[in-house]
Amino acid sequence: MKKCLQPPMAGIYVAILGLVLMVFGSWRGEMPVVLEKAINICMECIGIG
Amino acid sequence: MDRRKHANERKRHGVQILWAFLTNSYLMGFVQGKIYKGKLKHLCVPGLNCYSCPGALGACPIGAMQAVIGNWNFKFAFYVAGFLMFVGALTGRVVCGWLCPFGLVQDLLHKIPFPKKISTFPGDRLLRKLKYVILLVFVILLPMVLVDVLGQGAPYFCKLICPAGTLEGGIPLVLLNKSMRNALGWLYAWKNLLLIVTIMASMVIYRPFCKYICPLGAVYSVFNPISVFRYRIDREKCVDCGACARACKMQVNPVANGNHPECIRCGVCKKACPVKAIH
């Protein structure tokens, strides 16, 4: 029981890696691409384009 | 036991409805037939929530991933992949069970009485691998490889498959815009057909889209075994009665694997356990 209550370190490390990737993606300018796509009606998504 | 289970379900649906409202609360969009264009859309929401829904305040992570991968400038979406890793590593598929608006839609559809509900069928296990193929082919490879003369790839999952986009974005926008109604073609008909099939299937099978199709569920499922929020089985308390496995609508046996990739952390097994062995 004690063993399974230990914090799952792998999850914590992967979450930190995820944060690092988010920062890297933001740094290289991916967020404006997301914004650009999200603020214009996506014709493909709604089945017109 | 049933009362505990129903209380848990009510609580979960309450959270799902509240989250769906919070992330789709641009009500003017539903009035004017437009979408929100503010800076919040830099950010992804954790669930499958079309950014062309008139009320959407954030970006769908699957749509955003295809947009960045399909962009001639990038070809890989570190920002969105990092976001999904972060959320997945912390919570696993909690998002599927508690926060995804399309999961809520399927949950509600499954409550509609139907003569025979199907829990499993031959090929069910194999069909569940399909979502990983869809993730790889339609979300990653096609937008990366199948590009136009400018090097831009289309969001092929959104375009050809996603029924959430049709329900949350396509139908309301088409109803509210005459110009869009004039532009309808075979693609809109195809996507509506897929939506109808999904709706019908959801009445018979619990969450068929999540089980077999959803690429977002596929991503989060990879993190279920290592996520920080996880189920723990107290082997000393467990009496192997099988109540948890019988209660699970995703057909997971929590005693065999409390953090199975198919588990959406809905909590039904916890409430079904007579000796409270699942934490």
Coordinates of C-alpha atoms in Angstrom, one line a residue:
Chain A
M1 CA 0.0 0.0 0.0
K2 CA 2.8 2.3 1.0
K3 CA 4.5 1.8 -2.4
C4 CA 1.4 2.7 -4.4
L5 CA 0.9 5.9 -2.5
Q6 CA 4.4 7.2 -3.6
P7 CA 4.0 10.2 -5.9
P8 CA 4.3 9.1 -9.5
M9 CA 7.5 10.8 -10.4
A10 CA 7.3 9.9 -14.1
G11 CA 4.1 12.0 -14.4
I12 CA 5.7 15.0 -12.7
Y13 CA 8.8 14.8 -15.0
V14 CA 6.6 14.5 -18.1
A15 CA 4.4 17.4 -16.9
I16 CA 7.6 19.5 -16.5
L17 CA 8.8 18.4 -20.0
G18 CA 5.4 19.5 -21.3
L19 CA 5.8 22.9 -19.8
V20 CA 9.2 23.2 -21.4
L21 CA 7.8 22.3 -24.8
M22 CA 5.0 24.8 -24.4
V23 CA 7.5 27.5 -23.6
F24 CA 9.7 26.5 -26.6
G25 CA 6.7 26.4 -28.9
S26 CA 5.6 29.8 -27.7
W27 CA 9.1 31.1 -28.1
R28 CA 9.3 30.1 -31.7
G29 CA 6.0 31.7 -32.5
E30 CA 3.4 29.0 -32.6
M31 CA 0.8 30.7 -30.5
P32 CA 0.0 33.4 -33.2
V33 CA -0.6 30.5 -35.6
V34 CA -3.1 29.0 -33.1
L35 CA -4.8 32.4 -32.6
E36 CA -5.0 33.1 -36.3
K37 CA -6.7 29.7 -36.9
A38 CA -9.0 30.0 -33.9
I39 CA -10.3 33.5 -34.6
N40 CA -11.3 32.9 -38.1
I41 CA -14.2 30.6 -38.9
C42 CA -12.6 27.3 -39.9
M43 CA -14.5 26.3 -43.0
E44 CA -13.0 22.8 -43.0
C45 CA -14.0 22.2 -39.4
I46 CA -17.6 23.2 -40.0
G47 CA -17.8 21.2 -43.2
I48 CA -17.9 24.0 -45.8
G49 CA -14.3 24.4 -46.9
Chain B
M1 CA -24.7 1.8 -3.7
D2 CA -27.0 3.0 -6.5
R3 CA -27.5 6.3 -4.6
R4 CA -23.8 6.9 -4.3
K5 CA -23.3 6.1 -8.0
H6 CA -26.1 8.5 -9.1
A7 CA -24.7 11.2 -6.8
N8 CA -21.3 10.8 -8.4
E9 CA -22.9 11.0 -11.9
R10 CA -24.8 14.1 -11.0
K11 CA -21.7 15.7 -9.7
R12 CA -19.7 14.8 -12.8
H13 CA -22.4 16.0 -15.2
G14 CA -22.6 19.2 -13.2
V15 CA -18.8 19.8 -13.6
Q16 CA -19.1 18.9 -17.4
I17 CA -22.0 21.4 -17.9
L18 CA -20.2 24.1 -15.9
W19 CA -17.0 23.7 -17.8
A20 CA -18.8 23.5 -21.2
F21 CA -20.5 26.8 -20.3
L22 CA -17.4 28.5 -19.0
T23 CA -15.4 27.7 -22.1
N24 CA -18.3 28.5 -24.5
S25 CA -19.7 31.6 -22.9
Y26 CA -19.3 34.1 -25.7
L27 CA -23.1 34.3 -26.0
M28 CA -23.1 37.1 -28.5
G29 CA -21.7 34.6 -31.0
F30 CA -24.9 32.6 -30.8
V31 CA -26.9 35.7 -31.4
Q32 CA -24.9 37.2 -34.2
G33 CA -23.7 34.0 -35.9
K34 CA -20.1 35.0 -35.4
I35 CA -17.2 33.6 -33.3
Y36 CA -15.1 35.1 -30.5
K37 CA -11.9 36.8 -31.8
G38 CA -10.2 37.8 -28.6
K39 CA -6.7 36.9 -27.3
L40 CA -8.0 34.1 -25.1
K41 CA -7.9 32.0 -28.3
H42 CA -4.1 31.9 -28.0
L43 CA -4.8 29.3 -25.4
C44 CA -6.0 25.7 -25.9
V45 CA -8.9 24.2 -23.9
P46 CA -8.2 20.7 -22.6
G47 CA -11.3 19.0 -24.2
L48 CA -12.5 18.5 -27.8
N49 CA -14.2 21.9 -28.3
C50 CA -14.4 23.3 -31.8
Y51 CA -12.9 26.8 -32.0
S52 CA -15.5 27.7 -34.6
C53 CA -18.3 27.1 -32.1
P54 CA -19.9 30.6 -31.8
G55 CA -19.4 30.5 -28.0
A56 CA -15.9 29.1 -27.8
L57 CA -13.4 31.2 -25.9
G58 CA -10.4 29.0 -26.5
A59 CA -8.8 26.8 -29.2
C60 CA -9.4 23.1 -29.7
P61 CA -6.1 21.4 -29.1
I62 CA -6.6 18.9 -32.0
G63 CA -7.5 21.7 -34.4
A64 CA -4.6 23.8 -33.1
M65 CA -2.2 21.0 -33.5
Q66 CA -3.2 20.5 -37.2
A67 CA -3.0 24.2 -37.8
V68 CA 0.6 24.4 -36.6
I69 CA 1.7 21.1 -38.2
G70 CA 0.1 22.2 -41.4
N71 CA 1.8 25.6 -41.3
W72 CA 4.6 25.9 -43.8
N73 CA 6.7 27.6 -41.2
F74 CA 6.7 25.0 -38.4
K75 CA 5.7 21.4 -39.3
F76 CA 5.6 20.4 -35.6
A77 CA 3.4 21.8 -32.8
F78 CA 5.6 22.0 -29.7
Y79 CA 3.2 24.4 -28.0
V80 CA 0.2 22.1 -28.4
A81 CA 2.1 18.9 -27.8
G82 CA 3.6 20.4 -24.6
F83 CA 0.1 21.4 -23.5
L84 CA -1.3 18.0 -24.1
M85 CA 1.7 16.4 -22.3
F86 CA 1.3 18.7 -19.3
V87 CA -2.5 18.1 -19.0
G88 CA -2.1 14.3 -19.7
A89 CA 0.8 13.8 -17.3
L90 CA -1.1 15.5 -14.5
T91 CA -4.6 14.1 -15.0
G92 CA -4.5 11.3 -17.6
R93 CA -8.0 11.0 -19.1
V94 CA -9.8 13.0 -16.4
V95 CA -10.4 15.6 -19.2
C96 CA -12.4 12.9 -21.1
G97 CA -14.6 12.0 -18.2
W98 CA -15.1 15.4 -16.6
L99 CA -14.3 18.3 -19.0
C100 CA -14.9 17.4 -22.6
P101 CA -18.1 18.9 -24.0
F102 CA -18.4 16.2 -26.6
G103 CA -18.0 13.6 -23.9
L104 CA -20.9 15.3 -22.1
V105 CA -23.0 15.1 -25.3
Q106 CA -22.4 11.4 -25.6
D107 CA -23.0 10.8 -21.9
L108 CA -26.4 12.4 -22.2
L109 CA -27.3 10.6 -25.4
H110 CA -26.5 7.3 -23.8
K111 CA -29.2 8.0 -21.1
I112 CA -31.9 7.9 -23.8
P113 CA -33.7 4.6 -23.4
F114 CA -32.9 2.0 -26.2
P115 CA -34.2 -1.5 -26.4
K116 CA -30.7 -3.0 -26.2
K117 CA -27.6 -1.2 -25.0
I118 CA -24.3 -2.8 -26.3
S119 CA -21.4 -2.9 -23.8
T120 CA -19.0 -4.9 -26.0
F121 CA -18.9 -6.8 -29.2
P122 CA -16.4 -9.0 -31.2
G123 CA -13.7 -6.7 -32.4
D124 CA -14.3 -4.0 -29.8
R125 CA -10.8 -4.2 -28.4
L126 CA -9.2 -4.0 -31.9
L127 CA -11.5 -1.1 -32.9
R128 CA -10.2 0.9 -29.9
K129 CA -6.8 1.0 -31.6
L130 CA -8.4 3.0 -34.5
K131 CA -8.2 6.3 -32.5
Y132 CA -4.4 6.0 -32.5
V133 CA -4.4 5.4 -36.3
I134 CA -6.6 8.5 -36.7
L135 CA -4.3 10.6 -34.5
L136 CA -1.2 9.5 -36.5
V137 CA -2.7 9.7 -40.0
F138 CA -5.3 12.5 -39.9
V139 CA -3.9 14.8 -37.2
I140 CA -0.2 14.5 -37.7
L141 CA 0.9 12.9 -41.1
L142 CA -1.7 14.3 -43.6
P143 CA -1.4 17.9 -42.5
M144 CA 2.3 17.5 -42.5
V145 CA 2.7 15.8 -45.9
L146 CA -0.4 16.6 -48.0
V147 CA 0.2 20.3 -48.6
D148 CA -0.7 22.8 -51.2
V149 CA 1.6 24.9 -53.4
L150 CA 2.4 27.2 -50.5
G151 CA 3.3 24.3 -48.2
Q152 CA 0.1 24.6 -46.1
G153 CA -1.6 21.4 -44.9
A154 CA -5.4 21.3 -44.2
P155 CA -6.8 20.1 -40.8
Y156 CA -7.8 16.7 -42.2
F157 CA -9.3 15.3 -39.0
C158 CA -11.5 18.4 -38.6
K159 CA -12.4 18.4 -42.3
L160 CA -13.2 14.8 -42.9
I161 CA -14.1 13.3 -39.5
C162 CA -14.8 15.5 -36.5
P163 CA -18.5 15.4 -35.6
A164 CA -17.9 17.8 -32.7
G165 CA -17.0 20.5 -35.2
T166 CA -20.3 19.9 -37.1
L167 CA -22.4 19.9 -33.9
E168 CA -20.7 22.8 -32.1
G169 CA -19.6 25.0 -35.1
G170 CA -21.2 23.8 -38.4
I171 CA -24.9 23.6 -37.4
P172 CA -25.1 26.8 -35.4
L173 CA -23.1 28.9 -37.9
V174 CA -25.0 27.6 -40.9
L175 CA -28.3 28.2 -39.1
L176 CA -27.3 31.8 -38.3
N177 CA -25.7 32.7 -41.6
K178 CA -27.5 32.8 -44.9
S179 CA -24.2 33.1 -46.9
M180 CA -23.0 29.9 -45.4
R181 CA -26.2 28.1 -46.2
N182 CA -25.6 29.0 -49.8
A183 CA -22.2 27.5 -49.7
L184 CA -23.2 24.0 -48.5
G185 CA -22.0 21.0 -50.4
W186 CA -21.1 17.3 -50.2
L187 CA -18.6 17.8 -47.3
Y188 CA -21.3 19.3 -45.1
A189 CA -23.6 16.5 -45.9
W190 CA -20.9 13.9 -45.2
K191 CA -20.0 15.5 -41.8
N192 CA -23.7 15.6 -40.8
L193 CA -24.0 12.0 -41.7
L194 CA -21.0 11.2 -39.4
L195 CA -22.7 13.3 -36.7
I196 CA -26.0 11.4 -37.1
V197 CA -24.1 8.0 -37.0
T198 CA -22.3 9.2 -33.8
I199 CA -25.5 10.3 -32.2
M200 CA -27.3 7.0 -33.0
A201 CA -24.3 4.9 -31.9
S202 CA -24.1 6.9 -28.6
M203 CA -27.6 5.9 -27.7
V204 CA -26.6 2.2 -28.0
I205 CA -22.9 2.2 -27.1
Y206 CA -21.4 4.2 -24.3
R207 CA -19.2 7.0 -25.8
P208 CA -18.4 5.3 -29.1
F209 CA -16.5 8.4 -30.4
C210 CA -14.2 8.4 -27.3
K211 CA -13.6 4.7 -27.5
Y212 CA -12.9 4.4 -31.2
I213 CA -12.3 7.7 -32.9
C214 CA -11.1 10.5 -30.7
P215 CA -7.5 11.5 -31.3
L216 CA -7.5 13.6 -28.1
G217 CA -8.5 10.7 -26.0
A218 CA -5.8 8.7 -27.8
V219 CA -3.2 11.3 -26.7
Y220 CA -4.4 11.4 -23.1
S221 CA -4.7 7.6 -22.8
V222 CA -0.9 7.3 -23.3
F223 CA -0.4 9.3 -20.1
N224 CA -3.0 7.4 -18.0
P225 CA -0.5 4.9 -16.6
I226 CA 1.9 7.6 -15.4
S227 CA -0.4 10.5 -14.6
V228 CA -0.1 12.2 -11.2
F229 CA -3.8 11.9 -10.6
R230 CA -4.5 8.2 -10.7
Y231 CA -6.5 5.4 -9.1
R232 CA -4.9 3.3 -6.5
I233 CA -6.2 -0.1 -5.6
D234 CA -5.9 -1.2 -2.0
R235 CA -5.2 -4.9 -2.4
E236 CA -5.6 -5.6 1.3
K237 CA -9.2 -4.3 1.2
C238 CA -10.2 -5.6 -2.3
V239 CA -12.4 -8.7 -2.1
D240 CA -12.2 -9.4 -5.8
C241 CA -16.0 -9.2 -6.1
G242 CA -15.8 -7.7 -9.6
A243 CA -18.3 -4.9 -8.9
C244 CA -16.0 -2.3 -10.2
A245 CA -15.4 -4.1 -13.5
R246 CA -19.1 -4.7 -14.0
A247 CA -19.9 -1.0 -13.3
C248 CA -17.3 0.4 -15.7
K249 CA -18.9 1.6 -18.9
M250 CA -15.5 1.7 -20.7
Q251 CA -15.1 -2.0 -20.0
V252 CA -12.0 -1.6 -17.9
N253 CA -11.2 -3.9 -14.9
P254 CA -9.7 -1.5 -12.3
V255 CA -8.4 -4.4 -10.2
A256 CA -6.3 -5.7 -13.1
N257 CA -5.1 -2.2 -14.1
G258 CA -6.3 0.8 -12.2
N259 CA -4.8 3.1 -14.8
H260 CA -5.7 1.4 -18.0
P261 CA -5.5 3.7 -21.1
E262 CA -9.2 3.3 -21.7
C263 CA -10.2 4.6 -18.2
I264 CA -11.8 8.0 -18.4
R265 CA -11.6 8.5 -14.5
C266 CA -15.4 8.9 -14.3
G267 CA -15.3 7.5 -10.8
V268 CA -18.1 5.0 -11.3
C269 CA -15.9 2.1 -10.1
K270 CA -15.0 3.9 -6.9
K271 CA -18.6 4.3 -6.0
A272 CA -19.4 0.7 -7.0
C273 CA -16.7 -0.7 -4.7
P274 CA -18.4 -2.2 -1.6
V275 CA -15.3 -2.0 0.5
K276 CA -13.9 1.3 -0.8
A277 CA -10.7 -0.3 -2.1
I278 CA -10.3 2.2 -5.0
H279 CA -8.8 5.6 -4.1

